Amino acid sequence: MEKFFKDFPKIIYEGPRSKNPLSFKYYNPEEVILGKAMKDHLRFAVAFWHTIRNEGTDPFGLPVMDRPWMKYSDVMDQSFAKIDAVFEFCEKLGVEYFTFHDRDIAPEGEKPRKSNEILDKVVDHIKEHMKSSNVKLLWGTANLTAHPRYAQGAATSPDANVFAYAAAQVKKAMEVTKKLGGLGYVFWGGREGYETLLNTDMELELNNYARFLKMASEYAKKIGFKGILMIEPKPKEPTKHQYDFDSAHVLGFLKIHGLWDDFKLNIEANHATLAGHTFSHELRFARIHGKLASIDANQGDLLLGWDTDQFPINIYETSLAMYEVLKSGGLDCGLNFDAKVRRSSYDLEDLFYAHIAAMDAFAVGLKVAARLLEDGVLEEFLRERYSSYSNGVGKDIVEGRIDFEGLEKYVLDKPSNFKPNSGKQEYLERVINDYLLSVE
Ligand code: XLS
Ligand code: CA
Ligand code: CA
């Protein structure tokens, strides 16, 4: 078996003062934080489509990255080499999980039956690697966006034949995910949306989307898949409007269609900002509803209006993200680097630099969030800010013991110029900076 990363050392923790760019300064996998090893809090995953498949093409440019595992002319040889590459890369990096779409790992055949056979061969190759490796599957998914038959959607296609193709593809992808012991399965509705309402039966499409998801959830139960089924919100791109717009849309959709207990959420940072929210907002909304299952860890560029899928290096963001994760009691799955190196970062070593930077950024985030929680600074502030709901009229409101008439009576003879205490935003922002600046 060809070794693709033989020129690189195993990446290890060397501490903040190390000058070695191929080492972790903060990610110390076995270090225990709040009673759990860092690696178990974070459960990092390498995304197959970006790290292994991406060759740096964009709408204006040809491939620019020489990836030795892509050089094989025989498609099956290439598929096996890509699997060899992901295992070798994860092992070098000390990342224990990866994620994939069915079509990332295996090409499509001339009929779905043939596609399934090809996929099975590649899955057997993955299983072989898993026998001697620590590397596991975080989650699997099906690519329902690339093939021309999905140009107008998959489960929300105007054509019932396409619905059937998509169902068959997801059925197989779920079987394969189960076979590989995936912790979850992701549904991302990339083309489940519309370009114009003029040609769209929105009511039928939404109902069909719900029917599709119900069938998927029933099939998961039928085959005994124990992983978490997740929907990944994204507001737009490739379509103008996507039905799984953001956490709130998706959770509302699940409620309306009786799917609440069947799905949780996989939140991606870049999709949050595309929806006009912060990453923390999406995590918070998922978390307070008990629906935060996994994270696609990346970041966007606020000056660009599309999904740039950059490696997450902003420690302010990773700290607030890990705060939500800890408050949620951890993730069912983990942190998947749905991120790609920039087109001009075409060396193999850039793949290492990118992942190392991102892993360190989340390790810092974890440390900061753990200290914030231990010290209870934000909790204490919130307790104080909302204290009027713990007694008196506030308690009556919260416990449903008072109505409009009672509330009118309560305020009628109070001075009109009432004003609550200051929100102290700048004070809190400085507190966060203090924690960031004192991380070790
Ligand atoms: C695309 C999505 C996609 C999902 C998996 O924007 O992020 O990659 O994570 O289908
Ligand atoms: Ca994603
Ligand atoms: Ca994305």
Short mmCIF file of C-alpha atoms and ligand atoms in Angstrom, two decimals:
data_model
loop_
_atom_site.label_atom_id
_atom_site.label_comp_id
_atom_site.label_asym_id
_atom_site.label_seq_id
_atom_site.Cartn_x
_atom_site.Cartn_y
_atom_site.Cartn_z
CA MET A 1 0.00 0.00 0.00
CA GLU A 2 1.38 3.37 -1.02
CA LYS A 3 2.21 5.80 1.81
CA PHE A 4 1.23 9.35 0.96
CA PHE A 5 2.35 11.18 4.09
CA LYS A 6 5.64 9.42 4.81
CA ASP A 7 7.51 12.75 4.90
CA PHE A 8 5.42 13.96 7.83
CA PRO A 9 5.91 13.12 11.50
CA LYS A 10 3.12 12.04 13.82
CA ILE A 11 1.69 15.29 15.17
CA ILE A 12 1.97 15.49 18.93
CA TYR A 13 1.35 18.00 21.69
CA GLU A 14 4.43 20.08 22.47
CA GLY A 15 2.84 22.94 24.45
CA PRO A 16 2.38 26.67 23.79
CA ARG A 17 6.11 27.46 23.66
CA SER A 18 6.99 24.96 20.93
CA LYS A 19 8.42 26.44 17.75
CA ASN A 20 7.55 23.36 15.73
CA PRO A 21 4.74 24.23 13.27
CA LEU A 22 3.88 20.54 12.96
CA SER A 23 2.89 20.20 16.62
CA PHE A 24 -0.08 21.02 18.79
CA LYS A 25 0.34 23.88 21.21
CA TYR A 26 -3.00 23.52 22.97
CA TYR A 27 -4.61 20.28 21.80
CA ASN A 28 -3.40 17.72 24.28
CA PRO A 29 -5.67 14.74 23.57
CA GLU A 30 -5.41 13.00 26.94
CA GLU A 31 -5.57 16.15 29.10
CA VAL A 32 -8.61 15.97 31.33
CA ILE A 33 -10.95 18.96 31.31
CA LEU A 34 -14.03 18.87 33.52
CA GLY A 35 -13.58 15.14 34.11
CA LYS A 36 -13.21 14.13 30.44
CA ALA A 37 -10.25 13.81 28.06
CA MET A 38 -9.98 16.61 25.51
CA LYS A 39 -10.21 14.18 22.61
CA ASP A 40 -13.55 12.90 23.92
CA HIS A 41 -14.98 16.38 24.38
CA LEU A 42 -14.00 17.30 20.85
CA ARG A 43 -14.14 14.12 18.75
CA PHE A 44 -12.58 15.76 15.71
CA ALA A 45 -13.33 14.41 12.27
CA VAL A 46 -11.65 14.89 8.88
CA ALA A 47 -14.15 15.61 6.08
CA PHE A 48 -13.40 13.32 3.17
CA TRP A 49 -14.81 15.63 0.49
CA HIS A 50 -12.62 18.59 1.40
CA THR A 51 -9.42 17.03 2.63
CA ILE A 52 -9.16 14.04 0.33
CA ARG A 53 -11.23 14.90 -2.75
CA ASN A 54 -10.77 18.63 -3.12
CA GLU A 55 -8.17 19.53 -5.71
CA GLY A 56 -8.72 23.26 -5.53
CA THR A 57 -11.06 23.76 -8.46
CA ASP A 58 -13.35 26.76 -8.37
CA PRO A 59 -15.73 28.25 -10.96
CA PHE A 60 -12.73 30.09 -12.45
CA GLY A 61 -9.92 27.62 -12.09
CA LEU A 62 -8.60 24.17 -12.83
CA PRO A 63 -7.33 21.72 -10.19
CA VAL A 64 -4.27 23.15 -8.49
CA MET A 65 -3.53 20.62 -5.74
CA ASP A 66 -1.40 17.59 -6.52
CA ARG A 67 -2.92 14.87 -4.43
CA PRO A 68 -0.96 11.65 -5.05
CA TRP A 69 -3.96 9.44 -4.24
CA MET A 70 -5.91 11.04 -7.11
CA LYS A 71 -3.31 9.99 -9.69
CA TYR A 72 -4.62 6.46 -10.27
CA SER A 73 -6.31 6.11 -13.65
CA ASP A 74 -8.45 3.13 -12.64
CA VAL A 75 -11.44 4.46 -10.67
CA MET A 76 -11.46 1.59 -8.19
CA ASP A 77 -7.73 1.92 -7.57
CA GLN A 78 -8.32 5.61 -6.99
CA SER A 79 -11.19 4.92 -4.58
CA PHE A 80 -9.07 2.51 -2.54
CA ALA A 81 -6.13 4.94 -2.56
CA LYS A 82 -8.37 7.73 -1.26
CA ILE A 83 -9.41 5.51 1.64
CA ASP A 84 -5.78 4.61 2.34
CA ALA A 85 -5.00 8.34 2.32
CA VAL A 86 -7.74 9.32 4.79
CA PHE A 87 -6.70 6.63 7.27
CA GLU A 88 -3.03 7.53 7.00
CA PHE A 89 -3.77 11.25 7.35
CA CYS A 90 -6.03 10.78 10.40
CA GLU A 91 -3.46 8.55 12.08
CA LYS A 92 -0.65 11.06 11.51
CA LEU A 93 -2.82 13.84 12.86
CA GLY A 94 -4.23 11.88 15.79
CA VAL A 95 -7.80 12.45 14.61
CA GLU A 96 -10.02 9.48 15.39
CA TYR A 97 -12.97 10.13 13.07
CA PHE A 98 -13.82 10.97 9.49
CA THR A 99 -17.02 11.76 7.60
CA PHE A 100 -18.05 11.08 4.01
CA HIS A 101 -20.77 11.24 1.38
CA ASP A 102 -21.42 7.99 -0.50
CA ARG A 103 -20.18 9.51 -3.77
CA ASP A 104 -16.99 10.85 -2.19
CA ILE A 105 -15.72 7.39 -1.53
CA ALA A 106 -17.11 5.51 -4.54
CA PRO A 107 -18.15 6.49 -8.06
CA GLU A 108 -21.68 6.01 -9.36
CA GLY A 109 -22.46 2.99 -11.58
CA GLU A 110 -24.74 2.94 -14.62
CA LYS A 111 -27.64 1.75 -12.45
CA PRO A 112 -28.28 2.15 -8.71
CA ARG A 113 -27.71 -1.59 -8.30
CA LYS A 114 -24.20 -1.19 -9.75
CA SER A 115 -23.54 1.91 -7.61
CA ASN A 116 -24.39 -0.15 -4.55
CA GLU A 117 -22.01 -2.92 -5.58
CA ILE A 118 -19.17 -0.44 -6.09
CA LEU A 119 -19.90 1.20 -2.75
CA ASP A 120 -19.86 -2.18 -1.00
CA LYS A 121 -16.35 -2.89 -2.31
CA VAL A 122 -15.05 0.41 -0.96
CA VAL A 123 -16.84 -0.11 2.36
CA ASP A 124 -15.14 -3.50 2.67
CA HIS A 125 -11.82 -1.73 2.15
CA ILE A 126 -12.72 0.74 4.93
CA LYS A 127 -13.63 -2.16 7.21
CA GLU A 128 -10.23 -3.75 6.56
CA HIS A 129 -8.52 -0.52 7.65
CA MET A 130 -10.71 -0.28 10.74
CA LYS A 131 -9.46 -3.66 11.96
CA SER A 132 -6.00 -2.26 12.57
CA SER A 133 -6.77 1.41 13.13
CA ASN A 134 -8.32 3.65 15.76
CA VAL A 135 -9.98 5.71 13.06
CA LYS A 136 -13.78 5.50 13.04
CA LEU A 137 -16.75 6.96 11.22
CA LEU A 138 -18.33 10.01 12.85
CA TRP A 139 -21.23 10.18 10.42
CA GLY A 140 -22.16 9.26 6.90
CA THR A 141 -24.39 10.92 4.35
CA ALA A 142 -25.56 10.70 0.75
CA ASN A 143 -24.69 13.18 -1.95
CA LEU A 144 -28.10 14.29 -3.27
CA THR A 145 -26.85 17.41 -5.02
CA ALA A 146 -24.16 16.61 -7.59
CA HIS A 147 -25.89 14.37 -10.15
CA PRO A 148 -28.02 16.11 -12.83
CA ARG A 149 -31.11 14.14 -11.73
CA TYR A 150 -31.02 16.20 -8.50
CA ALA A 151 -30.77 19.55 -10.28
CA GLN A 152 -34.30 20.41 -9.10
CA GLY A 153 -34.06 18.81 -5.69
CA ALA A 154 -34.12 15.25 -4.37
CA ALA A 155 -36.91 14.65 -1.86
CA THR A 156 -38.46 17.93 -3.04
CA SER A 157 -38.00 17.30 -6.75
CA PRO A 158 -41.04 18.00 -8.95
CA ASP A 159 -40.52 14.46 -10.33
CA ALA A 160 -41.51 11.44 -8.22
CA ASN A 161 -38.86 9.31 -9.99
CA VAL A 162 -36.18 11.50 -8.49
CA PHE A 163 -37.76 11.08 -5.03
CA ALA A 164 -37.39 7.32 -5.54
CA TYR A 165 -33.75 7.52 -6.67
CA ALA A 166 -32.97 9.67 -3.64
CA ALA A 167 -34.76 7.26 -1.29
CA ALA A 168 -32.80 4.30 -2.66
CA GLN A 169 -29.54 6.22 -2.30
CA VAL A 170 -30.23 7.28 1.30
CA LYS A 171 -31.37 3.75 2.19
CA LYS A 172 -28.03 2.38 1.01
CA ALA A 173 -26.00 5.17 2.62
CA MET A 174 -27.70 4.49 5.95
CA GLU A 175 -26.96 0.76 5.67
CA VAL A 176 -23.32 1.52 4.97
CA THR A 177 -23.13 4.01 7.85
CA LYS A 178 -24.53 1.36 10.16
CA LYS A 179 -22.10 -1.24 8.86
CA LEU A 180 -19.18 1.09 9.62
CA GLY A 181 -20.46 1.91 13.10
CA GLY A 182 -21.13 5.61 12.36
CA LEU A 183 -22.23 7.65 15.36
CA GLY A 184 -24.72 9.51 13.21
CA TYR A 185 -26.24 10.12 9.81
CA VAL A 186 -26.64 13.61 8.32
CA PHE A 187 -29.36 15.00 6.09
CA TRP A 188 -28.35 18.21 4.42
CA GLY A 189 -31.00 19.55 2.05
CA GLY A 190 -28.64 21.10 -0.46
CA ARG A 191 -31.17 21.39 -3.26
CA GLU A 192 -34.29 20.95 -1.14
CA GLY A 193 -35.62 24.42 -1.80
CA TYR A 194 -36.41 26.58 -4.78
CA GLU A 195 -35.02 29.04 -7.29
CA THR A 196 -38.37 30.75 -7.94
CA LEU A 197 -41.81 30.37 -6.39
CA LEU A 198 -43.30 30.78 -9.88
CA ASN A 199 -42.59 27.12 -10.69
CA THR A 200 -42.80 25.73 -7.15
CA ASP A 201 -45.56 23.89 -5.29
CA MET A 202 -44.13 24.74 -1.90
CA GLU A 203 -46.86 22.92 0.02
CA LEU A 204 -46.29 19.61 -1.81
CA GLU A 205 -42.51 19.96 -1.61
CA LEU A 206 -42.53 20.56 2.14
CA ASN A 207 -44.90 17.66 2.70
CA ASN A 208 -42.75 15.41 0.51
CA TYR A 209 -39.64 16.42 2.40
CA ALA A 210 -41.38 15.39 5.63
CA ARG A 211 -42.54 12.11 4.05
CA PHE A 212 -38.97 11.38 2.95
CA LEU A 213 -37.54 12.08 6.39
CA LYS A 214 -40.20 9.93 8.04
CA MET A 215 -39.37 7.03 5.71
CA ALA A 216 -35.68 7.48 6.51
CA SER A 217 -36.28 7.46 10.24
CA GLU A 218 -38.52 4.39 9.99
CA TYR A 219 -35.88 2.58 7.95
CA ALA A 220 -33.16 3.47 10.45
CA LYS A 221 -35.27 1.85 13.17
CA LYS A 222 -35.99 -1.15 10.98
CA ILE A 223 -32.32 -1.93 10.41
CA GLY A 224 -31.44 -1.19 14.04
CA PHE A 225 -29.24 1.83 13.32
CA LYS A 226 -28.47 3.28 16.75
CA GLY A 227 -26.74 6.48 15.58
CA ILE A 228 -28.31 9.94 15.73
CA LEU A 229 -30.20 11.16 12.67
CA MET A 230 -29.37 14.81 12.11
CA ILE A 231 -30.53 17.60 9.87
CA GLU A 232 -27.95 20.22 8.94
CA PRO A 233 -29.49 23.67 8.46
CA LYS A 234 -28.33 25.95 5.65
CA PRO A 235 -30.36 28.88 4.30
CA LYS A 236 -29.17 29.05 0.71
CA GLU A 237 -26.50 27.89 -1.76
CA PRO A 238 -26.77 26.07 -4.01
CA THR A 239 -30.48 27.03 -4.09
CA LYS A 240 -31.84 30.51 -3.53
CA HIS A 241 -33.94 29.36 -0.60
CA GLN A 242 -33.42 26.09 1.26
CA TYR A 243 -36.18 24.62 3.41
CA ASP A 244 -33.78 23.71 6.22
CA PHE A 245 -32.95 27.43 6.53
CA ASP A 246 -31.70 27.57 10.13
CA SER A 247 -32.17 25.80 13.48
CA ALA A 248 -35.45 27.53 14.18
CA HIS A 249 -36.89 26.67 10.75
CA VAL A 250 -35.84 23.05 11.05
CA LEU A 251 -37.16 22.60 14.57
CA GLY A 252 -40.46 24.24 13.57
CA PHE A 253 -40.63 21.91 10.56
CA LEU A 254 -39.98 18.86 12.72
CA LYS A 255 -42.76 19.92 15.12
CA ILE A 256 -45.29 20.61 12.38
CA HIS A 257 -44.65 17.27 10.70
CA GLY A 258 -44.55 15.04 13.78
CA LEU A 259 -40.81 14.36 13.39
CA TRP A 260 -39.63 15.99 16.62
CA ASP A 261 -38.35 12.83 18.27
CA ASP A 262 -36.67 11.48 15.15
CA PHE A 263 -34.00 14.10 14.43
CA LYS A 264 -31.45 16.35 16.06
CA LEU A 265 -29.23 19.02 14.48
CA ASN A 266 -25.76 19.20 12.99
CA ILE A 267 -24.84 22.89 13.17
CA GLU A 268 -22.33 24.38 10.77
CA ALA A 269 -20.66 27.70 11.62
CA ASN A 270 -20.58 29.01 8.06
CA HIS A 271 -24.26 28.16 7.53
CA ALA A 272 -25.14 30.12 10.65
CA THR A 273 -23.58 33.28 9.28
CA LEU A 274 -25.19 32.73 5.87
CA ALA A 275 -28.53 32.70 7.71
CA GLY A 276 -27.67 36.03 9.33
CA HIS A 277 -26.93 34.52 12.73
CA THR A 278 -23.83 34.01 14.80
CA PHE A 279 -22.51 30.46 15.20
CA SER A 280 -23.37 30.73 18.92
CA HIS A 281 -26.95 31.68 18.12
CA GLU A 282 -27.49 28.51 16.11
CA LEU A 283 -25.81 26.38 18.78
CA ARG A 284 -27.78 28.06 21.56
CA PHE A 285 -31.11 27.59 19.79
CA ALA A 286 -30.36 23.91 19.19
CA ARG A 287 -29.04 23.42 22.72
CA ILE A 288 -31.97 24.94 24.62
CA HIS A 289 -34.30 22.62 22.73
CA GLY A 290 -32.17 19.56 23.49
CA LYS A 291 -31.27 19.19 19.81
CA LEU A 292 -27.53 19.93 19.61
CA ALA A 293 -26.00 16.68 18.32
CA SER A 294 -22.95 17.60 16.25
CA ILE A 295 -20.99 20.45 14.72
CA ASP A 296 -19.52 21.16 11.30
CA ALA A 297 -16.54 23.15 12.49
CA ASN A 298 -15.49 25.81 10.01
CA GLN A 299 -15.84 29.53 9.52
CA GLY A 300 -17.01 31.82 6.76
CA ASP A 301 -15.81 35.20 5.59
CA LEU A 302 -18.28 37.89 6.52
CA LEU A 303 -17.18 39.99 3.54
CA LEU A 304 -18.17 37.22 1.13
CA GLY A 305 -21.75 36.08 0.75
CA TRP A 306 -21.15 32.40 0.15
CA ASP A 307 -20.09 29.25 1.92
CA THR A 308 -16.30 29.57 2.01
CA ASP A 309 -15.83 26.61 4.40
CA GLN A 310 -12.60 27.91 5.92
CA PHE A 311 -10.76 26.20 8.73
CA PRO A 312 -11.94 27.56 12.10
CA ILE A 313 -9.19 29.60 13.71
CA ASN A 314 -11.13 32.33 15.52
CA ILE A 315 -10.70 31.52 19.22
CA TYR A 316 -13.41 33.96 20.28
CA GLU A 317 -15.88 31.92 18.24
CA THR A 318 -14.54 28.52 19.27
CA SER A 319 -14.73 29.54 22.96
CA LEU A 320 -18.35 30.60 22.74
CA ALA A 321 -19.12 27.49 20.69
CA MET A 322 -17.54 25.17 23.25
CA TYR A 323 -19.44 27.00 25.98
CA GLU A 324 -22.68 25.90 24.27
CA VAL A 325 -21.33 22.37 23.84
CA LEU A 326 -20.42 22.07 27.53
CA LYS A 327 -23.75 23.57 28.60
CA SER A 328 -25.40 20.97 26.39
CA GLY A 329 -23.62 18.16 28.25
CA GLY A 330 -21.45 17.29 25.21
CA LEU A 331 -22.16 16.23 21.65
CA ASP A 332 -23.72 12.97 20.46
CA CYS A 333 -21.26 13.00 17.55
CA GLY A 334 -18.39 15.51 17.41
CA LEU A 335 -16.62 18.30 15.54
CA ASN A 336 -16.29 17.64 11.83
CA PHE A 337 -13.89 19.88 9.92
CA ASP A 338 -16.19 20.66 7.03
CA ALA A 339 -13.45 22.99 5.86
CA LYS A 340 -11.09 23.27 2.96
CA VAL A 341 -7.68 24.83 2.57
CA ARG A 342 -7.67 27.92 0.34
CA ARG A 343 -7.01 27.31 -3.34
CA SER A 344 -3.56 28.86 -3.05
CA SER A 345 -2.61 26.60 -0.12
CA TYR A 346 -1.88 23.68 -2.37
CA ASP A 347 0.94 21.84 -0.63
CA LEU A 348 0.29 18.62 1.24
CA GLU A 349 1.69 20.21 4.37
CA ASP A 350 -1.03 22.88 4.21
CA LEU A 351 -3.51 20.12 5.07
CA PHE A 352 -1.58 19.57 8.30
CA TYR A 353 -1.23 23.26 9.13
CA ALA A 354 -4.95 23.81 8.60
CA HIS A 355 -6.09 20.93 10.79
CA ILE A 356 -3.52 21.67 13.48
CA ALA A 357 -4.58 25.33 13.64
CA ALA A 358 -8.24 24.36 13.87
CA MET A 359 -7.67 21.67 16.49
CA ASP A 360 -5.64 24.09 18.59
CA ALA A 361 -8.34 26.74 18.19
CA PHE A 362 -10.99 24.35 19.52
CA ALA A 363 -8.70 23.15 22.31
CA VAL A 364 -8.31 26.79 23.39
CA GLY A 365 -12.07 27.19 23.08
CA LEU A 366 -12.65 24.17 25.28
CA LYS A 367 -10.25 25.43 27.96
CA VAL A 368 -11.76 28.92 27.99
CA ALA A 369 -15.33 27.59 28.06
CA ALA A 370 -14.52 25.17 30.88
CA ARG A 371 -13.09 27.99 33.02
CA LEU A 372 -16.01 30.27 32.26
CA LEU A 373 -18.34 27.53 33.41
CA GLU A 374 -16.30 26.58 36.47
CA ASP A 375 -16.21 30.19 37.59
CA GLY A 376 -19.90 30.58 36.72
CA VAL A 377 -19.36 34.17 35.57
CA LEU A 378 -21.98 34.20 32.85
CA GLU A 379 -24.40 32.07 34.87
CA GLU A 380 -24.11 34.41 37.84
CA PHE A 381 -24.71 37.42 35.62
CA LEU A 382 -27.80 35.86 34.05
CA ARG A 383 -29.17 34.83 37.44
CA GLU A 384 -28.91 38.40 38.60
CA ARG A 385 -30.22 39.92 35.37
CA TYR A 386 -33.36 37.77 35.39
CA SER A 387 -33.80 37.62 39.17
CA SER A 388 -37.16 39.39 39.08
CA TYR A 389 -38.61 36.15 37.66
CA SER A 390 -37.63 34.18 40.76
CA ASN A 391 -40.10 35.80 43.09
CA GLY A 392 -43.15 38.04 43.30
CA VAL A 393 -44.91 38.94 40.06
CA GLY A 394 -42.13 37.39 37.94
CA LYS A 395 -42.61 34.02 39.58
CA ASP A 396 -46.36 34.34 39.05
CA ILE A 397 -45.73 34.98 35.32
CA VAL A 398 -43.37 32.04 34.94
CA GLU A 399 -45.68 29.68 36.81
CA GLY A 400 -48.79 30.82 34.94
CA ARG A 401 -50.54 32.16 38.04
CA ILE A 402 -51.33 35.62 36.73
CA ASP A 403 -53.21 37.09 33.74
CA PHE A 404 -53.45 40.48 32.00
CA GLU A 405 -55.89 41.81 34.58
CA GLY A 406 -53.61 40.85 37.47
CA LEU A 407 -50.61 42.40 35.70
CA GLU A 408 -52.48 45.62 35.01
CA LYS A 409 -53.43 45.81 38.68
CA TYR A 410 -49.76 45.27 39.62
CA VAL A 411 -48.46 48.22 37.57
CA LEU A 412 -51.39 50.62 37.49
CA ASP A 413 -50.16 52.85 40.30
CA LYS A 414 -46.42 52.40 39.80
CA PRO A 415 -44.30 55.26 38.37
CA SER A 416 -44.26 55.17 34.53
CA ASN A 417 -40.55 55.94 34.25
CA PHE A 418 -39.46 52.44 35.27
CA LYS A 419 -36.27 51.06 33.66
CA PRO A 420 -34.52 47.69 34.22
CA ASN A 421 -30.85 47.44 35.25
CA SER A 422 -28.07 48.00 32.67
CA GLY A 423 -27.35 45.07 30.28
CA LYS A 424 -23.57 45.60 30.76
CA GLN A 425 -22.55 44.21 27.35
CA GLU A 426 -19.12 45.86 27.29
CA TYR A 427 -18.34 44.63 30.79
CA LEU A 428 -19.08 41.05 29.67
CA GLU A 429 -17.10 41.40 26.46
CA ARG A 430 -14.11 42.42 28.51
CA VAL A 431 -14.62 39.44 30.81
CA ILE A 432 -14.46 37.12 27.79
CA ASN A 433 -11.26 38.85 26.62
CA ASP A 434 -9.72 38.34 30.06
CA TYR A 435 -10.41 34.61 29.87
CA LEU A 436 -9.03 34.41 26.33
CA LEU A 437 -5.88 36.27 27.25
CA SER A 438 -5.13 34.10 30.24
CA VAL A 439 -5.50 30.70 28.57
CA GLU A 440 -2.60 28.32 29.16
C1 XLS B 1 -22.62 21.91 2.29
C2 XLS B 1 -22.77 21.07 3.46
C3 XLS B 1 -22.46 19.60 3.26
C4 XLS B 1 -22.97 18.76 4.40
C5 XLS B 1 -22.97 17.30 4.14
O1 XLS B 1 -22.66 23.13 2.36
O2 XLS B 1 -22.00 21.64 4.47
O3 XLS B 1 -21.12 19.41 3.03
O4 XLS B 1 -22.23 18.97 5.57
O5 XLS B 1 -23.72 16.98 3.02
CA CA B 2 -21.58 20.94 6.49
CA CA B 3 -20.58 24.56 4.23
#
